[in-house]
Amino acid sequence: MKGFIKKIVTCCLISILATGIIGCSSDTADTTQNQGEKESPQTKEKDSSKDSKKDKKVSIDVAVNFGIDDQITIGLEEVAKGFEEETDIEANIISLPDYEPVMKAKMAANELPDMWSTHGWSVLRYSEYLTPLEDQEWAKVLHPAIEPVITDEAGHIYVLPIDVDVAGIAYNKDVVEQAGIDVDSITTWDDFQKACASIKENTDAAPISLGGKDNWTVGNFLDWVGPAVMLTTTQDYDQQLLDGNFNSEGWNEVNALFENMYDAGYFNADALTGTYSDVARMLGTGETAFGLYGNYIISEALSYNPDANLGFMPVPAYYSEDTPFLISGERTTLGIWKDTENKEACLEFLSYIARPEVMSKLATISGVPAGLTTAESDTGILKEDYAKHQEVPSVPYFDRVYLPSGMWDTMCATGSALIADEMTIEEATAKMKEDFDKLYN
C-alpha cells in the first residue's frame, strides 16, 4: 500500500511539475508569438494532436510475487518495455515484498492493482476480485495440464497462465554423483535421508538448502512433504482435511521428519538466515545437493553458473506402499482486477503476452512448459528429465487444495519456529490445527 501511495504521490508531483513546466513553456511561446509571427492553424492542430496523445497515455500497475532480482521479474519488465514501445501503454511491473499479507490488505480495502500474479490462488482466493477471461482468444488454447487448475466450477478462468508448474526436487547431478547416489533408487523419505547422510559424509556440500530469511522456502519444504504423509493410501487424512478436520497425528509426522532432518545436519548452516537467491546460487555452484522448490530454481541456479549440471527427481513417498510423485499447479499467472479503470489496456497486455514468441520467452526463463499450446518453451537441460518423468503421477500444491486460505503463512511461521527451537513438534502442530479450524469455519 505504501509503495502505491508513494507512486501516486510521485506521479502527482511529476504531473504538477510537468504542468508547471508546460505552463511556463506556453507562456514563453505566447510571448514569442506576440513578439513575432503568429501560429498557423496547421501548427495548432498538430500541437493539439500531440497534447491529446499525451493525455491518452495509459499506465497500468502489474503486481507480482517474485523478487525484484528474480529472472522472471526481469523478463516481465523486458516484455513490458516491448509492449510500451508498440502500444504506448506503460505496464509497471511491481515486485511486492510480503506479497500475501499486502494483497490480503488490498482485497479487504478493495484497492487493488490493475493486474497481479495469483501464485496458485486464481480460483480459491482471488476469483471474486478478478475479471473472467474465458472469452479471450488465447483461452481456446490452454495447456491441458493447467486448464483444470485455473477453471472454477462454473467454467470461468481468471488468469492468463504464462507457464505450467510441473516440478520435483531439484538437484545438482555432479554433487550427487560424487556421493555415489543413484537418484532413481530413492523412492521413500527414508531413502532420501540416507542419500543426505551420504552427501554429508562424502562431499563438502549441504545435502539440502533453505533460505529462511525468505520463510516461504521453509513453508515450501513442508508443502512438499505434506502430500507424502497426508495424501496416502494407508490413511484418509486427505478426505478428513477436505471435510474440515485437521489430523494432528498426521501433521506431527510431517513436523517430525522436518525436525529430525534438521537436527541431523542435513540443511545448510544459514538455513534460517539465508535467502532464496542464496539457495539458487548454492545449487548452481555445487554448494548444495537438493532444493525443494519448483523447477524455476533451475533457471535461477544457471544464472549463477551456466555450466551447472542440474536436474529434477520425483518427491519420495513417505510410506513404502505409496509411489513418488511430482507437484503441479500455477506458476506465473496474471489476472485483471474487475474494477480497474484500465481494463482494455490490461486485456491488451495479456494478449501481447499470449503471443507465442513472448510467452515462449517467459516460460523458457522459468524452465517449465508454456501455459498455451501455441507456445513452446525451451526447457533446456531439463528436457531429458521431463521426458523421463512424464508417466509419474502428480499432485497439486498441498496448501492450495487441502488447507484453507491463509494457512500458508501459518505453515511458513510454524516451520521456521520449529527449526529455530521456538516451538516443539506438538506446539507447531497445535498452531496449525488452531488456524485451520479458525480459517475453515
Tab-separated table of N, CA and C in Angstrom, residues 117-182:
chain	number	residue	atom	x	y	z
A	117	SER	N	-0.243	-11.132	-10.063
A	117	SER	CA	0.009	-12.565	-10.179
A	117	SER	C	-0.709	-13.280	-9.038
A	118	THR	N	-1.307	-14.427	-9.343
A	118	THR	CA	-2.182	-15.090	-8.369
A	118	THR	C	-1.508	-16.239	-7.630
A	119	HIS	N	-0.291	-16.544	-7.940
A	119	HIS	CA	0.566	-17.516	-7.229
A	119	HIS	C	-0.180	-18.749	-6.721
A	120	GLY	N	-1.001	-19.334	-7.574
A	120	GLY	CA	-1.673	-20.579	-7.212
A	120	GLY	C	-3.082	-20.405	-6.681
A	121	TRP	N	-3.557	-19.175	-6.595
A	121	TRP	CA	-4.828	-18.928	-5.929
A	121	TRP	C	-5.826	-18.192	-6.822
A	122	SER	N	-5.735	-18.387	-8.131
A	122	SER	CA	-6.616	-17.634	-9.024
A	122	SER	C	-8.078	-17.949	-8.770
A	123	VAL	N	-8.384	-19.189	-8.410
A	123	VAL	CA	-9.785	-19.573	-8.209
A	123	VAL	C	-10.210	-19.416	-6.754
A	124	LEU	N	-9.500	-20.055	-5.845
A	124	LEU	CA	-9.957	-20.125	-4.456
A	124	LEU	C	-9.875	-18.798	-3.710
A	125	ARG	N	-8.878	-17.974	-4.004
A	125	ARG	CA	-8.716	-16.748	-3.225
A	125	ARG	C	-9.095	-15.487	-3.990
A	126	TYR	N	-8.671	-15.406	-5.251
A	126	TYR	CA	-8.778	-14.118	-5.935
A	126	TYR	C	-9.950	-14.003	-6.910
A	127	SER	N	-10.649	-15.094	-7.224
A	127	SER	CA	-11.603	-15.066	-8.337
A	127	SER	C	-12.669	-13.981	-8.193
A	128	GLU	N	-13.132	-13.724	-6.976
A	128	GLU	CA	-14.199	-12.723	-6.816
A	128	GLU	C	-13.709	-11.303	-7.082
A	129	TYR	N	-12.394	-11.129	-7.177
A	129	TYR	CA	-11.847	-9.794	-7.456
A	129	TYR	C	-11.350	-9.662	-8.901
A	130	LEU	N	-11.425	-10.744	-9.649
A	130	LEU	CA	-10.816	-10.768	-10.981
A	130	LEU	C	-11.852	-10.770	-12.100
A	131	THR	N	-11.408	-10.351	-13.275
A	131	THR	CA	-12.241	-10.327	-14.469
A	131	THR	C	-12.250	-11.710	-15.130
A	132	PRO	N	-13.408	-12.303	-15.393
A	132	PRO	CA	-13.421	-13.580	-16.140
A	132	PRO	C	-12.795	-13.386	-17.519
A	133	LEU	N	-12.002	-14.355	-17.931
A	133	LEU	CA	-11.223	-14.201	-19.166
A	133	LEU	C	-11.469	-15.315	-20.182
A	134	GLU	N	-12.456	-16.183	-19.938
A	134	GLU	CA	-12.636	-17.334	-20.824
A	134	GLU	C	-13.051	-16.938	-22.239
A	135	ASP	N	-13.494	-15.677	-22.421
A	135	ASP	CA	-13.887	-15.254	-23.769
A	135	ASP	C	-12.707	-14.721	-24.581
A	136	GLN	N	-11.531	-14.678	-23.996
A	136	GLN	CA	-10.357	-14.208	-24.738
A	136	GLN	C	-9.895	-15.272	-25.736
A	137	GLU	N	-9.361	-14.825	-26.852
A	137	GLU	CA	-8.978	-15.739	-27.927
A	137	GLU	C	-7.967	-16.777	-27.437
A	138	TRP	N	-7.008	-16.338	-26.617
A	138	TRP	CA	-5.958	-17.248	-26.156
A	138	TRP	C	-6.511	-18.332	-25.225
A	139	ALA	N	-7.699	-18.109	-24.646
A	139	ALA	CA	-8.266	-19.093	-23.711
A	139	ALA	C	-8.667	-20.389	-24.418
A	140	LYS	N	-8.689	-20.357	-25.761
A	140	LYS	CA	-9.046	-21.568	-26.519
A	140	LYS	C	-7.884	-22.548	-26.616
A	141	VAL	N	-6.701	-22.098	-26.246
A	141	VAL	CA	-5.516	-22.954	-26.438
A	141	VAL	C	-4.740	-23.125	-25.131
A	142	LEU	N	-5.467	-23.285	-24.033
A	142	LEU	CA	-4.804	-23.509	-22.742
A	142	LEU	C	-4.108	-24.866	-22.728
A	143	HIS	N	-2.969	-24.933	-22.077
A	143	HIS	CA	-2.270	-26.209	-21.901
A	143	HIS	C	-3.174	-27.142	-21.083
A	144	PRO	N	-3.371	-28.392	-21.528
A	144	PRO	CA	-4.303	-29.293	-20.821
A	144	PRO	C	-3.937	-29.551	-19.367
A	145	ALA	N	-2.662	-29.391	-19.010
A	145	ALA	CA	-2.267	-29.644	-17.616
A	145	ALA	C	-2.660	-28.495	-16.698
A	146	ILE	N	-2.840	-27.299	-17.246
A	146	ILE	CA	-3.148	-26.148	-16.386
A	146	ILE	C	-4.619	-25.780	-16.443
A	147	GLU	N	-5.331	-26.173	-17.501
A	147	GLU	CA	-6.731	-25.757	-17.653
A	147	GLU	C	-7.604	-26.139	-16.459
A	148	PRO	N	-7.573	-27.395	-15.976
A	148	PRO	CA	-8.441	-27.715	-14.830
A	148	PRO	C	-8.014	-26.996	-13.548
A	149	VAL	N	-6.748	-26.656	-13.445
A	149	VAL	CA	-6.245	-25.996	-12.235
A	149	VAL	C	-6.797	-24.577	-12.113
A	150	ILE	N	-6.986	-23.889	-13.250
A	150	ILE	CA	-7.387	-22.476	-13.206
A	150	ILE	C	-8.853	-22.258	-13.575
A	151	THR	N	-9.618	-23.344	-13.708
A	151	THR	CA	-11.033	-23.229	-14.075
A	151	THR	C	-11.915	-23.506	-12.867
A	152	ASP	N	-12.903	-22.614	-12.620
A	152	ASP	CA	-13.777	-22.855	-11.472
A	152	ASP	C	-14.957	-23.737	-11.879
A	153	GLU	N	-15.827	-24.014	-10.929
A	153	GLU	CA	-16.936	-24.946	-11.179
A	153	GLU	C	-17.894	-24.435	-12.242
A	154	ALA	N	-17.963	-23.123	-12.418
A	154	ALA	CA	-18.867	-22.540	-13.420
A	154	ALA	C	-18.207	-22.423	-14.792
A	155	GLY	N	-16.942	-22.850	-14.890
A	155	GLY	CA	-16.247	-22.811	-16.171
A	155	GLY	C	-15.520	-21.514	-16.451
A	156	HIS	N	-15.432	-20.629	-15.452
A	156	HIS	CA	-14.717	-19.363	-15.647
A	156	HIS	C	-13.220	-19.540	-15.397
A	157	ILE	N	-12.421	-18.803	-16.136
A	157	ILE	CA	-10.991	-18.691	-15.821
A	157	ILE	C	-10.685	-17.224	-15.580
A	158	TYR	N	-9.694	-16.955	-14.755
A	158	TYR	CA	-9.447	-15.584	-14.319
A	158	TYR	C	-8.021	-15.118	-14.584
A	159	VAL	N	-7.205	-15.965	-15.174
A	159	VAL	CA	-5.806	-15.598	-15.395
A	159	VAL	C	-5.319	-16.104	-16.747
A	160	LEU	N	-4.304	-15.447	-17.231
A	160	LEU	CA	-3.526	-15.994	-18.341
A	160	LEU	C	-2.379	-16.791	-17.725
A	161	PRO	N	-2.339	-18.103	-17.962
A	161	PRO	CA	-1.202	-18.881	-17.435
A	161	PRO	C	-0.010	-18.739	-18.386
A	162	ILE	N	1.031	-18.122	-17.923
A	162	ILE	CA	2.212	-17.938	-18.771
A	162	ILE	C	2.997	-19.241	-18.871
A	163	ASP	N	2.912	-20.045	-17.816
A	163	ASP	CA	3.621	-21.327	-17.824
A	163	ASP	C	2.868	-22.333	-16.974
A	164	VAL	N	3.377	-23.529	-16.884
A	164	VAL	CA	2.777	-24.598	-16.079
A	164	VAL	C	3.839	-25.113	-15.119
A	165	ASP	N	3.490	-25.120	-13.861
A	165	ASP	CA	4.450	-25.555	-12.851
A	165	ASP	C	4.356	-27.068	-12.666
A	166	VAL	N	5.278	-27.785	-13.249
A	166	VAL	CA	5.400	-29.232	-13.023
A	166	VAL	C	6.800	-29.451	-12.468
A	167	ALA	N	6.885	-29.916	-11.250
A	167	ALA	CA	8.196	-29.913	-10.611
A	167	ALA	C	8.423	-31.089	-9.690
A	168	GLY	N	9.696	-31.352	-9.442
A	168	GLY	CA	10.093	-32.343	-8.456
A	168	GLY	C	11.149	-31.709	-7.556
A	169	ILE	N	12.056	-32.511	-7.044
A	169	ILE	CA	13.152	-31.994	-6.221
A	169	ILE	C	14.327	-31.675	-7.149
A	170	ALA	N	14.754	-30.419	-7.143
A	170	ALA	CA	15.893	-30.023	-7.967
A	170	ALA	C	17.184	-30.538	-7.329
A	171	TYR	N	18.123	-30.956	-8.153
A	171	TYR	CA	19.372	-31.443	-7.571
A	171	TYR	C	20.551	-31.173	-8.494
A	172	ASN	N	21.714	-31.115	-7.876
A	172	ASN	CA	22.968	-30.945	-8.609
A	172	ASN	C	23.533	-32.333	-8.904
A	173	LYS	N	23.553	-32.700	-10.168
A	173	LYS	CA	23.939	-34.058	-10.559
A	173	LYS	C	25.390	-34.372	-10.217
A	174	ASP	N	26.254	-33.380	-10.305
A	174	ASP	CA	27.671	-33.623	-10.007
A	174	ASP	C	27.882	-33.954	-8.530
A	175	VAL	N	27.164	-33.220	-7.659
A	175	VAL	CA	27.296	-33.471	-6.219
A	175	VAL	C	26.767	-34.857	-5.881
A	176	VAL	N	25.619	-35.180	-6.435
A	176	VAL	CA	25.007	-36.486	-6.162
A	176	VAL	C	25.901	-37.614	-6.663
A	177	GLU	N	26.477	-37.428	-7.845
A	177	GLU	CA	27.366	-38.459	-8.395
A	177	GLU	C	28.613	-38.620	-7.523
A	178	GLN	N	29.128	-37.495	-7.046
A	178	GLN	CA	30.307	-37.545	-6.176
A	178	GLN	C	30.035	-38.355	-4.903
A	179	ALA	N	28.785	-38.284	-4.424
A	179	ALA	CA	28.411	-39.025	-3.215
A	179	ALA	C	28.025	-40.474	-3.526
A	180	GLY	N	28.053	-40.840	-4.801
A	180	GLY	CA	27.740	-42.218	-5.178
A	180	GLY	C	26.266	-42.563	-5.076
A	181	ILE	N	25.393	-41.574	-5.348
A	181	ILE	CA	23.950	-41.777	-5.191
A	181	ILE	C	23.283	-41.932	-6.556
A	182	ASP	N	22.414	-42.927	-6.650
A	182	ASP	CA	21.552	-43.097	-7.824
A	182	ASP	C	20.173	-42.572	-7.437
